[in-house]
Coordinates of N, CA, C and O in Angstrom, one line a residue:
M85 N 9.9 5.8 1.5 CA 11.1 6.4 1.2 C 11.8 5.7 0.0 O 12.3 6.3 -0.9
I86 N 11.8 4.4 0.1 CA 12.5 3.7 -0.9 C 11.8 3.8 -2.2 O 12.5 3.9 -3.3
L87 N 10.5 3.8 -2.2 CA 9.7 3.9 -3.4 C 10.0 5.3 -4.1 O 10.1 5.3 -5.3
N88 N 10.1 6.3 -3.3 CA 10.5 7.6 -3.9 C 11.8 7.6 -4.5 O 12.1 8.2 -5.5
I89 N 12.8 6.9 -3.9 CA 14.1 6.7 -4.5 C 14.1 6.0 -5.8 O 14.7 6.4 -6.8
L90 N 13.2 4.9 -5.9 CA 13.1 4.2 -7.0 C 12.4 5.0 -8.2 O 12.8 5.0 -9.3
K91 N 11.4 5.8 -7.8 CA 10.7 6.7 -8.8 C 11.7 7.7 -9.3 O 11.8 8.0 -10.5
K92 N 12.6 8.3 -8.4 CA 13.5 9.3 -8.8 C 14.6 8.6 -9.8 O 15.0 9.2 -10.8
K93 N 15.0 7.4 -9.5 CA 15.9 6.6 -10.4 C 15.3 6.4 -11.8 O 16.0 6.6 -12.8
L94 N 14.0 6.1 -11.8 CA 13.4 5.9 -13.1 C 13.3 7.2 -13.8 O 13.4 7.3 -15.1
E95 N 12.9 8.3 -13.1 CA 12.8 9.7 -13.7 C 14.2 10.1 -14.3 O 14.2 10.7 -15.4
D96 N 15.3 9.8 -13.6 CA 16.6 10.2 -14.0 C 17.0 9.4 -15.2 O 17.8 9.9 -16.0
A97 N 16.5 8.3 -15.4 CA 16.9 7.3 -16.5 C 16.4 7.8 -17.8 O 16.9 7.5 -18.9
K98 N 15.3 8.7 -17.8 CA 14.7 9.2 -19.0 C 14.4 8.1 -20.0 O 13.5 7.3 -19.7
G99 N 15.1 8.0 -21.1 CA 14.8 7.0 -22.1 C 15.2 5.6 -21.8 O 14.9 4.7 -22.5
L100 N 16.0 5.4 -20.7 CA 16.5 4.0 -20.4 C 15.6 3.3 -19.4 O 15.9 2.3 -19.0
W101 N 14.4 3.9 -19.1 CA 13.6 3.3 -18.1 C 13.1 1.8 -18.4 O 13.0 1.1 -17.6
P102 N 13.0 1.5 -19.7 CA 12.6 0.1 -20.0 C 13.7 -1.0 -19.5 O 13.4 -2.1 -19.1
E103 N 14.9 -0.5 -19.5 CA 16.0 -1.4 -19.0 C 16.1 -1.5 -17.5 O 16.4 -2.5 -16.9
L104 N 15.7 -0.4 -16.9 CA 15.7 -0.3 -15.4 C 14.4 -0.9 -14.7 O 14.4 -1.2 -13.6
L105 N 13.4 -1.0 -15.5 CA 12.1 -1.4 -14.9 C 12.1 -2.7 -14.3 O 11.6 -2.9 -13.2
P106 N 12.8 -3.7 -14.8 CA 12.8 -5.1 -14.1 C 13.5 -5.0 -12.8 O 13.0 -5.6 -11.8
E107 N 14.6 -4.2 -12.7 CA 15.3 -4.0 -11.4 C 14.4 -3.4 -10.3 O 14.3 -3.7 -9.2
V108 N 13.6 -2.3 -10.8 CA 12.7 -1.6 -9.9 C 11.6 -2.5 -9.4 O 11.3 -2.5 -8.3
L109 N 11.0 -3.3 -10.4 CA 10.0 -4.3 -10.0 C 10.5 -5.3 -9.0 O 9.8 -5.7 -8.1
W110 N 11.7 -5.8 -9.3 CA 12.3 -6.8 -8.4 C 12.4 -6.2 -7.0 O 12.1 -6.8 -6.0
A111 N 12.9 -5.0 -6.9 CA 13.2 -4.4 -5.6 C 11.8 -4.1 -5.0 O 11.7 -4.3 -3.8
Y112 N 10.8 -3.8 -5.7 CA 9.5 -3.6 -5.1 C 8.9 -4.9 -4.5 O 8.3 -4.9 -3.4
C113 N 9.0 -6.0 -5.3 CA 8.5 -7.3 -4.9 C 9.3 -7.9 -3.7 O 8.7 -8.8 -3.0
T114 N 10.5 -7.5 -3.5 CA 11.3 -8.2 -2.5 C 11.5 -7.2 -1.3 O 12.3 -7.6 -0.4
M115 N 10.8 -6.1 -1.2 CA 11.0 -5.2 -0.1 C 9.8 -5.5 0.9 O 8.6 -5.5 0.4
P116 N 10.0 -5.7 2.2 CA 8.9 -5.8 3.1 C 8.0 -4.7 3.2 O 8.5 -3.5 3.2
K117 N 6.7 -4.9 3.2 CA 5.8 -3.8 3.3 C 5.5 -3.5 4.8 O 5.5 -4.4 5.6
T118 N 5.3 -2.3 5.1 CA 5.1 -1.9 6.5 C 3.8 -2.5 7.0 O 3.7 -2.9 8.2
S119 N 2.8 -2.6 6.2 CA 1.5 -3.0 6.7 C 1.4 -4.5 7.0 O 0.8 -4.9 8.0
T120 N 2.1 -5.3 6.2 CA 2.0 -6.7 6.4 C 3.3 -7.3 7.1 O 3.3 -8.4 7.7
G121 N 4.4 -6.6 7.0 CA 5.7 -7.2 7.6 C 6.3 -8.2 6.7 O 7.3 -8.8 7.1
E122 N 5.7 -8.5 5.6 CA 6.2 -9.5 4.6 C 6.4 -8.9 3.2 O 5.9 -7.8 2.9
T123 N 7.2 -9.6 2.4 CA 7.3 -9.1 1.0 C 6.3 -9.7 0.2 O 5.8 -10.8 0.5
P124 N 5.8 -9.0 -0.8 CA 4.8 -9.6 -1.7 C 5.2 -10.9 -2.3 O 4.4 -11.9 -2.5
Y125 N 6.5 -11.1 -2.6 CA 7.0 -12.3 -3.2 C 6.9 -13.5 -2.2 O 6.4 -14.5 -2.6
S126 N 7.1 -13.3 -0.9 CA 7.1 -14.3 0.0 C 5.6 -14.7 0.3 O 5.3 -15.9 0.6
L127 N 4.7 -13.8 0.2 CA 3.3 -14.1 0.4 C 2.8 -14.9 -0.7 O 1.8 -15.7 -0.5
V128 N 3.3 -14.7 -1.9 CA 2.8 -15.4 -3.1 C 3.4 -16.8 -3.2 O 2.7 -17.8 -3.3
H129 N 4.7 -16.8 -3.0 CA 5.5 -18.1 -3.3 C 5.9 -18.8 -2.1 O 6.4 -19.9 -2.2
G130 N 5.7 -18.2 -0.9 CA 5.9 -19.0 0.3 C 7.4 -19.0 0.9 O 7.7 -19.7 1.8
T131 N 8.2 -18.3 0.2 CA 9.6 -18.3 0.5 C 10.2 -17.0 0.1 O 9.7 -16.3 -0.8
G132 N 11.4 -16.6 0.7 CA 12.1 -15.4 0.3 C 12.7 -15.5 -1.1 O 13.0 -16.6 -1.5
A133 N 12.9 -14.4 -1.8 CA 13.5 -14.4 -3.1 C 15.0 -14.6 -3.0 O 15.6 -14.1 -2.0
V134 N 15.6 -15.2 -3.9 CA 17.0 -15.3 -4.0 C 17.5 -14.4 -5.1 O 17.0 -14.5 -6.3
K135 N 18.4 -13.6 -4.8 CA 18.9 -12.7 -5.8 C 19.7 -13.4 -6.9 O 20.3 -14.4 -6.6
P136 N 19.5 -13.0 -8.2 CA 20.3 -13.7 -9.3 C 21.8 -13.8 -9.0 O 22.4 -14.7 -9.4
V137 N 22.4 -12.8 -8.3 CA 23.8 -12.8 -8.0 C 24.1 -14.0 -7.1 O 25.2 -14.7 -7.3
E138 N 23.2 -14.4 -6.2 CA 23.5 -15.5 -5.3 C 23.4 -16.8 -6.0 O 24.0 -17.8 -5.6
V139 N 22.7 -16.9 -7.2 CA 22.6 -18.1 -7.9 C 24.0 -18.3 -8.7 O 24.6 -19.4 -8.7
G140 N 24.5 -17.2 -9.3 CA 25.7 -17.3 -10.0 C 26.9 -17.5 -9.1 O 27.9 -18.3 -9.4
E141 N 27.0 -16.8 -8.0 CA 28.1 -17.0 -7.0 C 27.5 -17.4 -5.7 O 27.0 -16.5 -5.0
P142 N 27.4 -18.6 -5.4 CA 26.6 -19.1 -4.2 C 27.0 -18.5 -2.9 O 28.3 -18.4 -2.6
S143 N 26.1 -18.0 -2.2 CA 26.3 -17.5 -0.9 C 26.0 -18.6 0.2 O 25.5 -19.7 -0.2
L144 N 26.2 -18.3 1.4 CA 26.0 -19.3 2.5 C 24.5 -19.7 2.5 O 24.1 -20.9 2.6
R145 N 23.6 -18.6 2.3 CA 22.2 -18.9 2.3 C 21.8 -19.8 1.1 O 21.0 -20.7 1.3
Y146 N 22.3 -19.5 0.0 CA 21.9 -20.3 -1.2 C 22.5 -21.8 -1.1 O 21.8 -22.7 -1.4
S147 N 23.7 -21.9 -0.6 CA 24.3 -23.2 -0.5 C 23.6 -24.1 0.5 O 23.4 -25.3 0.4
N148 N 23.0 -23.4 1.6 CA 22.3 -24.2 2.6 C 20.9 -24.6 2.1 O 20.4 -25.6 2.5
K149 N 20.4 -23.8 1.2 CA 19.0 -24.1 0.6 C 19.1 -25.2 -0.4 O 18.1 -25.8 -0.7
S150 N 20.2 -25.3 -1.2 CA 20.2 -26.2 -2.3 C 20.6 -27.5 -1.8 O 21.3 -27.7 -0.7
G151 N 20.3 -28.6 -2.5 CA 20.6 -29.9 -2.1 C 19.4 -30.8 -1.9 O 18.3 -30.4 -2.2
P152 N 19.6 -32.0 -1.3 CA 18.5 -32.9 -1.1 C 17.4 -32.4 -0.1 O 16.3 -32.7 -0.2
R153 N 17.9 -31.6 0.9 CA 16.9 -31.1 1.9 C 16.0 -29.9 1.3 O 15.1 -29.5 2.0
N154 N 16.4 -29.5 0.2 CA 15.7 -28.4 -0.4 C 14.2 -28.7 -0.6 O 13.3 -27.9 -0.4
D155 N 13.9 -29.9 -1.1 CA 12.5 -30.3 -1.4 C 11.7 -30.3 0.0 O 10.5 -29.8 0.0
E156 N 12.3 -30.8 1.0 CA 11.6 -30.9 2.3 C 11.4 -29.5 2.8 O 10.3 -29.3 3.3
S157 N 12.4 -28.7 2.8 CA 12.2 -27.3 3.3 C 11.2 -26.5 2.5 O 10.4 -25.7 3.0
R158 N 11.1 -26.8 1.2 CA 10.2 -26.1 0.3 C 8.8 -26.5 0.6 O 7.9 -25.6 0.7
L159 N 8.6 -27.8 0.8 CA 7.2 -28.2 1.3 C 6.9 -27.7 2.6 O 5.7 -27.3 2.7
Q160 N 7.8 -27.6 3.5 CA 7.5 -26.9 4.8 C 7.1 -25.4 4.6 O 6.1 -25.0 5.2
D161 N 7.8 -24.8 3.8 CA 7.5 -23.3 3.5 C 6.1 -23.2 2.9 O 5.4 -22.3 3.2
L162 N 5.8 -24.1 1.9 CA 4.4 -24.0 1.4 C 3.3 -24.3 2.4 O 2.2 -23.8 2.3
D163 N 3.6 -25.3 3.3 CA 2.6 -25.5 4.4 C 2.4 -24.3 5.3 O 1.3 -24.0 5.8
E164 N 3.5 -23.5 5.5 CA 3.4 -22.4 6.4 C 2.9 -21.1 5.8 O 2.7 -20.1 6.4
V165 N 2.8 -21.1 4.4 CA 2.4 -19.9 3.7 C 1.1 -19.4 4.2 O 0.8 -18.2 4.3
K166 N 0.1 -20.3 4.3 CA -1.2 -19.9 4.7 C -1.2 -19.2 6.0 O -1.9 -18.1 6.2
E167 N -0.4 -19.7 7.0 CA -0.3 -19.0 8.3 C 0.4 -17.7 8.2 O 0.0 -16.7 8.8
R168 N 1.4 -17.6 7.4 CA 2.1 -16.3 7.2 C 1.2 -15.3 6.6 O 1.2 -14.1 6.9
R169 N 0.3 -15.7 5.6 CA -0.7 -14.8 5.0 C -1.7 -14.4 6.0 O -2.1 -13.2 6.0
D170 N -2.2 -15.3 6.9 CA -3.1 -14.9 7.9 C -2.5 -13.9 8.9 O -3.1 -12.9 9.3
M171 N -1.2 -14.1 9.3 CA -0.5 -13.2 10.2 C -0.4 -11.8 9.6 O -0.5 -10.8 10.2
A172 N 0.0 -11.8 8.2 CA 0.1 -10.6 7.5 C -1.2 -9.8 7.5 O -1.2 -8.6 7.7
H173 N -2.3 -10.6 7.3 CA -3.6 -10.0 7.3 C -3.9 -9.3 8.6 O -4.5 -8.2 8.8
V174 N -3.6 -10.0 9.8 CA -3.8 -9.5 11.1 C -3.1 -8.3 11.3 O -3.6 -7.3 11.8
R175 N -1.7 -8.2 10.9 CA -0.9 -7.0 11.1 C -1.5 -5.9 10.3 O -1.5 -4.7 10.7
M176 N -2.0 -6.1 9.0 CA -2.6 -5.1 8.2 C -3.8 -4.5 8.8 O -4.0 -3.3 8.8
V177 N -4.7 -5.4 9.3 CA -5.9 -4.9 10.0 C -5.6 -4.1 11.2 O -6.1 -3.1 11.5
S178 N -4.6 -4.6 12.0 CA -4.1 -3.8 13.2 C -3.6 -2.5 12.8 O -3.9 -1.5 13.5
Q179 N -2.8 -2.4 11.8 CA -2.3 -1.1 11.4 C -3.4 -0.1 11.0 O -3.5 1.1 11.3
K180 N -4.4 -0.6 10.2 CA -5.5 0.3 9.8 C -6.3 0.7 11.0 O -6.8 1.8 11.0
Q181 N -6.5 -0.2 12.0 CA -7.2 0.2 13.2 C -6.4 1.3 14.0 O -7.0 2.2 14.6
Q182 N -5.1 1.2 14.0 CA -4.3 2.2 14.6 C -4.4 3.6 14.0 O -4.5 4.5 14.6
V183 N -4.4 3.5 12.6 CA -4.6 4.8 11.9 C -5.9 5.4 12.1 O -6.1 6.6 12.3
E184 N -6.9 4.5 12.2 CA -8.3 5.0 12.4 C -8.4 5.7 13.8 O -9.0 6.7 14.0
R185 N -7.8 5.0 14.8 CA -7.8 5.6 16.2 C -7.2 6.9 16.2 O -7.7 7.9 16.8
Y186 N -6.0 7.0 15.5 CA -5.3 8.3 15.5 C -6.1 9.3 14.8 O -6.2 10.5 15.3
Y187 N -6.7 9.0 13.7 CA -7.6 10.0 13.0 C -8.7 10.4 13.8 O -9.1 11.6 13.9
N188 N -9.5 9.5 14.4 CA -10.7 9.7 15.2 C -10.3 10.6 16.4 O -11.1 11.4 16.9
K189 N -9.1 10.5 17.0 CA -8.7 11.2 18.1 C -8.5 12.7 17.8 O -8.8 13.6 18.5
K190 N -8.1 12.9 16.5 CA -7.9 14.3 16.0 C -9.1 15.0 15.5 O -9.2 16.1 15.4
A191 N -10.1 14.1 15.0 CA -11.3 14.7 14.4 C -12.2 15.3 15.5 O -12.3 14.7 16.5
E192 N -12.8 16.4 15.1 CA -13.7 17.0 16.1 C -15.1 16.8 15.5 O -15.6 17.2 14.5
V193 N -15.9 16.0 16.3 CA -17.3 15.8 16.0 C -18.2 16.9 16.4 O -18.1 17.3 17.7
R194 N -18.9 17.5 15.5 CA -19.8 18.6 15.9 C -21.1 18.3 15.3 O -21.2 18.2 14.1
P195 N -22.2 18.2 16.1 CA -23.5 18.0 15.5 C -24.0 19.2 14.7 O -23.7 20.3 15.1
L196 N -24.7 19.0 13.7 CA -25.3 20.0 12.9 C -26.6 20.5 13.4 O -27.4 19.6 13.8
K197 N -26.9 21.7 13.2 CA -28.2 22.3 13.8 C -28.7 23.3 12.8 O -28.1 23.7 11.8
V198 N -30.0 23.7 12.9 CA -30.6 24.6 12.1 C -29.8 26.0 12.1 O -29.4 26.4 13.2
G199 N -29.6 26.5 10.9 CA -28.9 27.7 10.8 C -27.4 27.6 10.4 O -26.7 28.5 10.0
D200 N -26.9 26.3 10.5 CA -25.5 26.0 10.1 C -25.4 26.0 8.6 O -26.3 25.8 7.9
Y201 N -24.2 26.4 8.1 CA -23.9 26.3 6.7 C -23.1 25.0 6.4 O -22.3 24.7 7.2
I202 N -23.4 24.3 5.4 CA -22.7 23.1 4.9 C -22.3 23.3 3.5 O -22.9 24.0 2.7
L203 N -21.2 22.5 3.1 CA -20.8 22.4 1.7 C -21.2 21.1 1.2 O -21.1 20.1 1.8
K204 N -21.7 21.0 -0.1 CA -22.1 19.8 -0.7 C -21.0 19.5 -1.7 O -20.7 20.3 -2.6
A205 N -20.4 18.3 -1.7 CA -19.4 17.9 -2.7 C -20.0 17.8 -4.1 O -21.1 17.3 -4.2
K206 N -19.2 18.3 -5.0 CA -19.7 18.2 -6.4 C -19.5 16.8 -6.9 O -18.4 16.2 -6.6
T207 N -20.4 16.3 -7.7 CA -20.1 15.0 -8.4 C -19.3 15.3 -9.6 O -19.1 16.4 -10.0
Q208 N -18.7 14.2 -10.1 CA -17.8 14.3 -11.2 C -18.5 14.8 -12.4 O -18.0 15.6 -13.2
V209 N -19.9 14.5 -12.6 CA -20.7 15.0 -13.7 C -20.9 16.5 -13.6 O -20.9 17.3 -14.5
A210 N -21.0 17.0 -12.4 CA -21.4 18.5 -12.1 C -20.1 19.3 -12.3 O -20.3 20.6 -12.4
K211 N -18.9 18.8 -12.3 CA -17.7 19.6 -12.4 C -17.6 20.2 -13.8 O -17.9 19.5 -14.8
D212 N -17.2 21.4 -13.9 CA -16.9 22.0 -15.2 C -15.5 21.5 -15.7 O -14.5 21.8 -15.1
P213 N -15.5 20.9 -16.9 CA -14.3 20.4 -17.4 C -13.2 21.5 -17.8 O -12.1 21.3 -17.8
N214 N -13.8 22.8 -18.0 CA -12.9 23.9 -18.3 C -12.1 24.4 -17.1 O -11.1 25.1 -17.3
E215 N -12.6 24.1 -15.9 CA -11.9 24.6 -14.7 C -10.6 23.7 -14.4 O -9.7 24.3 -13.8
G216 N -10.4 22.6 -14.9 CA -9.3 21.8 -14.7 C -9.3 21.2 -13.2 O -10.3 21.2 -12.5
K217 N -8.1 20.8 -12.8 CA -8.0 20.2 -11.5 C -8.0 21.3 -10.4 O -8.1 20.9 -9.2
L218 N -7.8 22.5 -10.7 CA -7.8 23.6 -9.7 C -9.2 24.2 -9.5 O -9.4 25.1 -8.7
G219 N -10.2 23.6 -10.1 CA -11.6 24.1 -10.0 C -12.1 23.7 -8.6 O -11.5 22.9 -7.9
T220 N -13.3 24.2 -8.2 CA -13.8 24.0 -7.0 C -14.4 22.6 -6.9 O -14.9 22.0 -7.8
N221 N -14.3 22.0 -5.7 CA -14.8 20.7 -5.5 C -16.1 20.7 -4.7 O -16.6 19.6 -4.4
W222 N -16.7 21.9 -4.4 CA -17.9 22.0 -3.6 C -18.8 22.9 -4.3 O -18.5 23.8 -5.0
D223 N -20.1 22.6 -4.1 CA -21.2 23.5 -4.5 C -21.2 24.7 -3.5 O -20.6 24.6 -2.5
E224 N -22.0 25.6 -3.8 CA -22.1 26.8 -2.9 C -22.6 26.4 -1.6 O -23.2 25.3 -1.4
P225 N -22.3 27.2 -0.5 CA -22.8 26.8 0.8 C -24.3 26.7 0.9 O -25.0 27.6 0.3
Y226 N -24.8 25.7 1.6 CA -26.2 25.6 1.9 C -26.5 25.9 3.3 O -25.7 25.4 4.2
K227 N -27.7 26.5 3.6 CA -28.1 26.7 5.0 C -29.1 25.7 5.5 O -30.0 25.4 4.7
I228 N -28.9 25.1 6.6 CA -29.8 24.1 7.2 C -31.0 24.9 7.6 O -30.9 25.8 8.5
T229 N -32.2 24.6 7.1 CA -33.4 25.4 7.5 C -34.3 24.5 8.4 O -35.1 25.1 9.1
A230 N -34.3 23.2 8.3 CA -35.1 22.3 9.1 C -34.5 21.0 9.3 O -33.5 20.6 8.5
T231 N -34.9 20.3 10.3 CA -34.4 19.0 10.6 C -35.5 17.9 10.3 O -36.7 18.2 10.4
A232 N -35.1 16.8 9.8 CA -36.0 15.7 9.5 C -36.1 14.9 10.8 O -35.1 14.5 11.4
N233 N -37.4 14.6 11.2 CA -37.6 13.8 12.4 C -37.4 12.3 12.0 O -37.9 11.9 10.9
K234 N -36.9 11.5 12.9 CA -36.7 10.1 12.6 C -37.8 9.3 13.0 O -38.5 9.5 13.9

C-alpha cells in the first residue's frame, strides 16, 4: 500500500521526480518489509536509520544514542546484525511456506489420462512479435494419445 502511494507521488510529480527520488528511496529503505519484519537499512547497517531532521534538531532517541556510549552500542548492534539477518531469513522462509500451503490447499490436483486435452506454453521464440502482449500464450490444444511407461 505504501509503495503504491510512493509510486503515485512520483507519477504526480511529472518532471520533478529527480528531486523526489531520494525521499522515495529513503522511505523504501527505512520501511519494514512484511516478509522479514526488518528494514533493508537495518539488515545492511545493523541499526535503525536516523532521519536527517533528528540530527538537525535532536530528539530523545538521537540524544540517547550520541555520546561516549555510542561506540559501545554500535559495536553491540554490529554483533547482533548476523542474528537479526538469520531471524529475518527464518521469517521470510516461514512466510513463503505459508503462501505455498495456502496455494496448495486451493489447487486441484488432477491426474492426466489418455484422451485429455492439454495446452503447451509458447516459448518466447515461438511468439509472434506482431501480436503484442495481448497475443496467445499457448499453442493449440494437444490430445494425449498414449502414456509413457516408467
